[in-house]
Short mmCIF file of C-alpha atoms in Angstrom, two decimals:
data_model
loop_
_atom_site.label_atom_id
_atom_site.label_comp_id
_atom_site.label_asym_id
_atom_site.label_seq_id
_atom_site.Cartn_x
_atom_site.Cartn_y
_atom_site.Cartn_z
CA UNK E 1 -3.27 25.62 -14.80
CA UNK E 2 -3.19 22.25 -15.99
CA UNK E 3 -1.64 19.34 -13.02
CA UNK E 4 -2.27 16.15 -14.26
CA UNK E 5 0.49 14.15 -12.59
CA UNK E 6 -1.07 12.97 -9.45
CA UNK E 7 -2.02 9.05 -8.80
CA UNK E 8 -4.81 7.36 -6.46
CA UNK E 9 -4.19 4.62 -4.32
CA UNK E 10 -5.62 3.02 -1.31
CA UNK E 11 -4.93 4.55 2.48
CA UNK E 12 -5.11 3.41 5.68
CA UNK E 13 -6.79 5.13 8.47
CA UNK E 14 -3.16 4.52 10.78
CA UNK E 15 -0.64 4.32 7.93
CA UNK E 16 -2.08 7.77 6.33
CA UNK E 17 -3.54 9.17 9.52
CA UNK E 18 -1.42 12.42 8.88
CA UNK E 19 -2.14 13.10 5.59
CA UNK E 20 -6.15 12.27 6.08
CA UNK E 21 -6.55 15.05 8.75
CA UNK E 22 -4.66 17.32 6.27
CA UNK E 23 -6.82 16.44 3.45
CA UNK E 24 -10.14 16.54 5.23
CA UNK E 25 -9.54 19.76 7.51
CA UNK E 26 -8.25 21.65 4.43
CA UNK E 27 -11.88 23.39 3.71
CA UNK E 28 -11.83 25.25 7.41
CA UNK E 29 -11.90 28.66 7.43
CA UNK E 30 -8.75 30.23 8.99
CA UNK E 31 -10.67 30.76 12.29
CA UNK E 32 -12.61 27.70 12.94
CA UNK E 33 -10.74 25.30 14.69
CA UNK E 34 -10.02 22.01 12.99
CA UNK E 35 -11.54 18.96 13.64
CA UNK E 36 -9.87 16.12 15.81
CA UNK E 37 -8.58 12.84 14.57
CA UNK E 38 -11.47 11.37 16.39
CA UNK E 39 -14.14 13.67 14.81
CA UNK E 40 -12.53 12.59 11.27
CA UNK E 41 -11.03 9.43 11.41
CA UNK E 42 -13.09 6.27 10.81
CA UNK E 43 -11.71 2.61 11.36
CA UNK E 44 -14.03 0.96 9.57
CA UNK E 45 -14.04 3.38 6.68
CA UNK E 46 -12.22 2.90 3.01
CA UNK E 47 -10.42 5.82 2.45
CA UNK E 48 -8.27 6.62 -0.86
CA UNK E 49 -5.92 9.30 -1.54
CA UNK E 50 -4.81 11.36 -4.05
CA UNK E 51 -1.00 12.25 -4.04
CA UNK E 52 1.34 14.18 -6.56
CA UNK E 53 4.79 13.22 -8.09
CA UNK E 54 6.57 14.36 -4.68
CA UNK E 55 4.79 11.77 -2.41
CA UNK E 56 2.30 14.77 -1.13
CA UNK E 57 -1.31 14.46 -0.58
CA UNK E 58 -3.84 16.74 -2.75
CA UNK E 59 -7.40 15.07 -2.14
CA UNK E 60 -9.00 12.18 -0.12
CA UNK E 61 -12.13 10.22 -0.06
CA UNK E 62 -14.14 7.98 2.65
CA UNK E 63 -16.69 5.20 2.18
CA UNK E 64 -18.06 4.36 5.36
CA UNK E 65 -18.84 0.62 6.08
CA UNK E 66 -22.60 1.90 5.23
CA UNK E 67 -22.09 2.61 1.79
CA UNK E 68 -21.58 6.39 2.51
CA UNK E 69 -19.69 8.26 0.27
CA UNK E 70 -18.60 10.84 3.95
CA UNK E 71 -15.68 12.85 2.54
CA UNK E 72 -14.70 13.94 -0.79
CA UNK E 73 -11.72 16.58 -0.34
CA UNK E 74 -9.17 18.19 -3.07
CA UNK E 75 -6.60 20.90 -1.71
CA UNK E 76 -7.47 24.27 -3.38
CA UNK E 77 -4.52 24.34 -6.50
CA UNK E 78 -5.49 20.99 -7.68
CA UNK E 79 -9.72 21.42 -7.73
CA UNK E 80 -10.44 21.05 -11.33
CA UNK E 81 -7.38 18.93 -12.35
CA UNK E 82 -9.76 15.27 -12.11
CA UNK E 83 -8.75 14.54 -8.65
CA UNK E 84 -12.24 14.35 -7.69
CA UNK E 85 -13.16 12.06 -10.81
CA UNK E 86 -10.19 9.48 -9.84
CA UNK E 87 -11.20 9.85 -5.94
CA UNK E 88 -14.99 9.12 -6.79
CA UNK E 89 -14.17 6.46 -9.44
CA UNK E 90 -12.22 4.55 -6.82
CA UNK E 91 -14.08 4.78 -4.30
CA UNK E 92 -16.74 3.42 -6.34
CA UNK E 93 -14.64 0.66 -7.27
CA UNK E 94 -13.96 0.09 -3.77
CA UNK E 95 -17.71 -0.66 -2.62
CA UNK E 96 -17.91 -2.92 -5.52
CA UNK E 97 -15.02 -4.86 -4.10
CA UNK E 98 -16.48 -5.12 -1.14
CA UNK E 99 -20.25 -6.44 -2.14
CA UNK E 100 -22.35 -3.02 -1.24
CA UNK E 101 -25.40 -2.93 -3.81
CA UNK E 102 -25.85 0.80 -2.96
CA UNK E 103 -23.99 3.52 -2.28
CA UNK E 104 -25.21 7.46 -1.14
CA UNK E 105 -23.72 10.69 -0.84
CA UNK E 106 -24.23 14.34 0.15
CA UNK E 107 -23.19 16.22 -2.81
CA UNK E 108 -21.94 19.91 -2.03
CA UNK E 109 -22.94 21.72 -5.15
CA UNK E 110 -19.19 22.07 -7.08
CA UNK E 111 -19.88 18.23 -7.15
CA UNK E 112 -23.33 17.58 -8.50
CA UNK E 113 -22.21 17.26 -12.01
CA UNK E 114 -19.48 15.14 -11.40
CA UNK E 115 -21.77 12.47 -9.16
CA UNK E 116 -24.33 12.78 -11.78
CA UNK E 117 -22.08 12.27 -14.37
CA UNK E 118 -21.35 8.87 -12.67
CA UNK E 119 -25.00 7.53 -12.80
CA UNK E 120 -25.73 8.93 -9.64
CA UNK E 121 -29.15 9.78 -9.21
CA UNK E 122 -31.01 12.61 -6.38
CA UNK E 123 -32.66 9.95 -4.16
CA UNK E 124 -35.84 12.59 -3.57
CA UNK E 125 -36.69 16.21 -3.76
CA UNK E 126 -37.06 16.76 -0.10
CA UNK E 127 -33.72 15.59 0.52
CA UNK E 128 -31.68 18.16 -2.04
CA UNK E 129 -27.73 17.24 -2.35
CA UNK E 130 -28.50 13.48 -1.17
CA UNK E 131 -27.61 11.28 -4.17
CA UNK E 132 -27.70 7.23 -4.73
CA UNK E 133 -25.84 5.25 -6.94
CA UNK E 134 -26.82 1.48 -7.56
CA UNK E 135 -23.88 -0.63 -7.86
CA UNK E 136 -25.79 -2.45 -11.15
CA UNK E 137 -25.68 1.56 -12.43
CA UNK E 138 -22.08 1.78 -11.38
CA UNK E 139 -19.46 3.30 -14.49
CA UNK E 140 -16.91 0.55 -15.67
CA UNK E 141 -13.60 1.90 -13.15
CA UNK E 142 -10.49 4.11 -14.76
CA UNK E 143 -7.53 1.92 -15.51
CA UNK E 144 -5.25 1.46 -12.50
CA UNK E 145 -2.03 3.17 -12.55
CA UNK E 146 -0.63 -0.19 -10.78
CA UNK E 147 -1.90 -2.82 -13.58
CA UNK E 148 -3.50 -6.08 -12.39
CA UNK E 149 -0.33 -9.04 -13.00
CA UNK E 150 -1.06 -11.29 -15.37
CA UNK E 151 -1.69 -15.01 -14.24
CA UNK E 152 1.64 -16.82 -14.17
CA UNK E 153 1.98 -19.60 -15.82
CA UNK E 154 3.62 -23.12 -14.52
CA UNK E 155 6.88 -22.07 -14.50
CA UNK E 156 9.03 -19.94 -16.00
CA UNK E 157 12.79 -19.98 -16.45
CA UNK E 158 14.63 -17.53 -14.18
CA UNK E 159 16.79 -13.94 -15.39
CA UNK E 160 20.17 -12.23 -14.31
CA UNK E 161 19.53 -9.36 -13.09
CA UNK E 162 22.72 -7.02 -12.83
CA UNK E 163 21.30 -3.69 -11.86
CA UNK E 164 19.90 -2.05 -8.73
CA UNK E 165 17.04 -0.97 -11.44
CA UNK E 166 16.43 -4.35 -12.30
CA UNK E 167 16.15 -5.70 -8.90
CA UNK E 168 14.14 -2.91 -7.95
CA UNK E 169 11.48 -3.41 -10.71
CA UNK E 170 11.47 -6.86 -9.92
CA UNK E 171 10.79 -7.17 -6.30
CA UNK E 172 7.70 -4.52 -6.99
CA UNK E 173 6.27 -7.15 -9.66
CA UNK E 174 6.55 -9.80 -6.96
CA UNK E 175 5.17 -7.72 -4.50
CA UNK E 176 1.82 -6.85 -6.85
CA UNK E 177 1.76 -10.56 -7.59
CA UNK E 178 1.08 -11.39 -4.21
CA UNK E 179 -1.76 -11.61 -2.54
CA UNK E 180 -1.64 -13.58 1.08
CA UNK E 181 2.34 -13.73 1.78
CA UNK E 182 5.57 -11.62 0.60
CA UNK E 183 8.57 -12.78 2.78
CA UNK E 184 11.68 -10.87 2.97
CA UNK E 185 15.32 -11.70 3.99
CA UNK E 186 17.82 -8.73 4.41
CA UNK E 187 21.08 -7.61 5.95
CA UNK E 188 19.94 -4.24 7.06
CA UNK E 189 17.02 -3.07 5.04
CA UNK E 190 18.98 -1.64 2.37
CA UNK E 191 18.37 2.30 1.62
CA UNK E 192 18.73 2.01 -2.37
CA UNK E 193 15.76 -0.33 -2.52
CA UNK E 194 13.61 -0.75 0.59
CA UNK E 195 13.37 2.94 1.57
CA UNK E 196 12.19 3.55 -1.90
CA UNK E 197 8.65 5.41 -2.66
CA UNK E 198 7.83 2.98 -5.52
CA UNK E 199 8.64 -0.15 -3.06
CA UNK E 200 7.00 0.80 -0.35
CA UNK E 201 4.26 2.16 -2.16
CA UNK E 202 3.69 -1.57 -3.89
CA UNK E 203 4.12 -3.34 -0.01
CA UNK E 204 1.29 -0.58 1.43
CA UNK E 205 -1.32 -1.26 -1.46
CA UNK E 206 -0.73 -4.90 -0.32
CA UNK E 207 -1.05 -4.89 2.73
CA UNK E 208 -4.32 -2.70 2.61
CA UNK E 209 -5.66 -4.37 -0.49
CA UNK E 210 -5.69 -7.87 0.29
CA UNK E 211 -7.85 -8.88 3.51
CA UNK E 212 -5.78 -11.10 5.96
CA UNK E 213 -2.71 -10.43 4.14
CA UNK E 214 1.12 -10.34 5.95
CA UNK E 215 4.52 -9.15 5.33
CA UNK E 216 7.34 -10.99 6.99
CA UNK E 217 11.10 -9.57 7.23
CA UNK E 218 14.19 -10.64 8.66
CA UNK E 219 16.65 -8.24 9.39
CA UNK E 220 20.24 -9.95 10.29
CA UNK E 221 21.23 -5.91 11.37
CA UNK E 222 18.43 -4.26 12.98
CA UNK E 223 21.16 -1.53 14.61
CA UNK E 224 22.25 -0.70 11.66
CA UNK E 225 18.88 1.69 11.31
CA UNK E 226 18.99 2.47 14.84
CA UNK E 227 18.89 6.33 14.67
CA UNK E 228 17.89 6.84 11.34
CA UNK E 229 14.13 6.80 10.24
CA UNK E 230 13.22 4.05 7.23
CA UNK E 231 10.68 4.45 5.05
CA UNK E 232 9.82 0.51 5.62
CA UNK E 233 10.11 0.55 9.70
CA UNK E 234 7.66 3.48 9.81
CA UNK E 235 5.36 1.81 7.40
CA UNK E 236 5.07 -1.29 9.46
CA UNK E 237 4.96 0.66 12.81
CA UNK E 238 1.62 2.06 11.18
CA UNK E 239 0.15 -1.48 9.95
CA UNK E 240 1.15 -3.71 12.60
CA UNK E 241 -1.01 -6.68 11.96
CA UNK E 242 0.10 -7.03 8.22
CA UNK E 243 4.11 -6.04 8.46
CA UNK E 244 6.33 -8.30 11.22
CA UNK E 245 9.97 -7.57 12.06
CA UNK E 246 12.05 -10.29 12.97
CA UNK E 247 15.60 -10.39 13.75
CA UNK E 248 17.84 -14.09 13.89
CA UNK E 249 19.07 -15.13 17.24
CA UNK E 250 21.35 -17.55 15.90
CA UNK E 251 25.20 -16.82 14.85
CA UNK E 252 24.62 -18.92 11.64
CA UNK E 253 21.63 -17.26 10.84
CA UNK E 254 23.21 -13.65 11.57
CA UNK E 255 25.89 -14.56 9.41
CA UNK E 256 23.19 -15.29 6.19
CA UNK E 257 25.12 -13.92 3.47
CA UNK E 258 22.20 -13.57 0.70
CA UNK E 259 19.27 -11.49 0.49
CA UNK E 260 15.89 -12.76 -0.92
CA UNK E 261 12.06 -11.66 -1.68
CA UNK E 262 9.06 -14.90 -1.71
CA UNK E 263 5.80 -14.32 -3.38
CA UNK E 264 2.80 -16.41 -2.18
CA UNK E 265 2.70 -16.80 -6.06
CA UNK E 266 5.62 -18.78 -6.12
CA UNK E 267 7.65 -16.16 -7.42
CA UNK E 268 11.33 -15.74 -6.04
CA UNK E 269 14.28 -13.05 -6.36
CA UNK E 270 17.80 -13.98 -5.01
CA UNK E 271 21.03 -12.57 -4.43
CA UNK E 272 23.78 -14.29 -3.12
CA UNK E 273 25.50 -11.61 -1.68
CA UNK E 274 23.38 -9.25 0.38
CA UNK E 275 25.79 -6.37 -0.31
CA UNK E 276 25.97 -7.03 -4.56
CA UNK E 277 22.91 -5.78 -7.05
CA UNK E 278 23.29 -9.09 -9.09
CA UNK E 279 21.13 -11.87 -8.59
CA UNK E 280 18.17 -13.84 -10.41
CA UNK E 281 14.66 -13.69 -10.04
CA UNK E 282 11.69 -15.82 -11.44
CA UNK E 283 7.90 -14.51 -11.17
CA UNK E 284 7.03 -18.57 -10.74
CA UNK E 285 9.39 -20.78 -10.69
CA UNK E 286 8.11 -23.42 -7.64
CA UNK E 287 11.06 -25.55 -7.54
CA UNK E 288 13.24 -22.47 -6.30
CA UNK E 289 10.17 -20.77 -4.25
CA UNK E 290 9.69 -23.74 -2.69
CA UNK E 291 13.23 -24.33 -1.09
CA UNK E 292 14.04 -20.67 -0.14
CA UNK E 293 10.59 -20.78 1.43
CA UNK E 294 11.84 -23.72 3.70
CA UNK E 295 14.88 -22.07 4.27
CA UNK E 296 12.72 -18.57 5.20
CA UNK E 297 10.30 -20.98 7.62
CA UNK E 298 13.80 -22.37 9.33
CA UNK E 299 15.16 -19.00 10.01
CA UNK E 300 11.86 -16.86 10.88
CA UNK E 301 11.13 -19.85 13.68
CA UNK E 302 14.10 -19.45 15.58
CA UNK E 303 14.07 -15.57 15.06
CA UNK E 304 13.13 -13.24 17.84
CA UNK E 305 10.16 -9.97 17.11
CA UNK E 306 12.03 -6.72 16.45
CA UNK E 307 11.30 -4.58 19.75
CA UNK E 308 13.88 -2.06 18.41
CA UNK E 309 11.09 -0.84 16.17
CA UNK E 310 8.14 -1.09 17.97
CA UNK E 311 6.33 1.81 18.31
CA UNK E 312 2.87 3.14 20.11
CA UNK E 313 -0.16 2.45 18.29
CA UNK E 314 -2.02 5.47 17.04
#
């Protein structure tokens, strides 16, 4: 059987903890008890994961700050579908990212062609299954399912946008453009577009892919979403240091009517009215950027931190 619509993408050892422990305790046997969160669960790993069209995980891999390839796991109905090529391939992108000239790994058998195919090489014969790879060896990576944005140029004129589809697409090419600051404006977090998989999808790989990097959002109507789970507030429960809540404190500011998104690359989208999907959006247009980021700066400083959402760390 033939399942080639999966995706990779970089996880997080608190925003994926759930679906790491799944992924990496799936080879048990039925009796042996699986292992803790502890036992499996590195901080200063990289992990990437492997999901399918419904959101659900299928494989995961771990580099440890080392340069050891540690895990390498692929749910039973998906082995043989290139889950493990796209896991390895990443995570062999990821130590190049990160400077490591060398990377090692224990290779279970079903996986000795597949490392080898990758330039990795049996490091000696009294150590069978341990492999190196030199990152000057390393394969050219797959093409990213999430493209790399083009650099923007000076400035380019803005478009109406009269669709939640547009906005939608939109906001996620701001969000991939960034890479120190998004800021975000909104009424009450609005289901049709900030609980979406593609959107929040786009806001995790940048928070985890860029180092230092932070998400701010004002919500006018944080009890609005009291009650009621939000793709968004559970994200930024799990990566508190790159995702702050804030809600305004001041009646003018509460009554904000429009809704906006800020790039870092001086990209903007706008709507005037927070409950319309019409607006206009620029990915660089500095002129705008520049005064709705004043505007943003204003409001954040006199906002309060959402404690309605805070949760318990993992």
């Amino acid at each position: 059987m033939n399942i080639p619509d999966f995706r990779v993408e970089p996880a997080h050892f608190r925003a994926d903890h759930d679906d790491l422990l799944i992924i990496f305790n799936v080879n048990k046997k039925p009796n042996d008890a699986p292992d803790s969160a502890a036992d499996i669960i590195n901080p200063l790993s990289i992990y990437v994961i492997a999901r399918d069209n419904q959101h659900q995980p299928v494989g995961a891999g771990e580099l440890t700050s080392a340069g050891t390839i540690e895990g390498l796991a692929v749910i039973p109905k998906w082995h043989n579908q290139g889950v493990e090529l796209a896991l390895l391939t990443a995570l062999i992108d990821k130590a190049a990212k990160s400077g490591l000239t060398e990377i090692k790994a224990q290779a279970v058998e079903s996986h000795k062609a597949l490392f080898e195919g990758l330039n990795f090489r049996a490091v000696t014969q009294n150590e069978p299954g341990i492999y190196s790879l030199s990152m000057t060896q390393a394969p050219v990576s797959q093409p990213s399912s999430r493209p790399n944005p083009k650099p923007a140029p000076e400035s380019i004129e803005p478009v109406k946008m009269e669709s939640l589809m547009a906005i939608m697409e939109a906001s996620i090419q701001l969000i991939s453009s960034a890479r120190r600051q998004i800021c975000i404006i909104s009424k009450d977090l609005e289901w049709p577009l900030y609980a979406q998989s593609a959107v929040i999808e786009a806001l995790k790989s940048f928070a985890i892919d860029n180092r230092n990097s932070l998400v701010m959002i004002l919500i006018q109507d944080p009890n609005a979403l009291n009650g009621r789970s939000h793709p968004l507030i559970d994200l930024a429960q799990r990566l508190p240091s790159s995702i702050q809540l804030r809600t305004p404190t001041e009646m003018e500011d509460l009554g904000y009517p429009s809704a906006f998104l800020l790039s870092d690359q001086r990209g903007y989208l706008f709507r005037l009215n927070n409950d319309q999907a019409k607006g206009d959006w620029s990915p660089c247009l500095p002129s705008r950027t520049k005064q709705l980021a004043e505007l943003f700066e204003r409001l954040w400083q006199r906002a309060r931190p959402c404690s309605e959402f805070r949760a318990l760390n993992l």
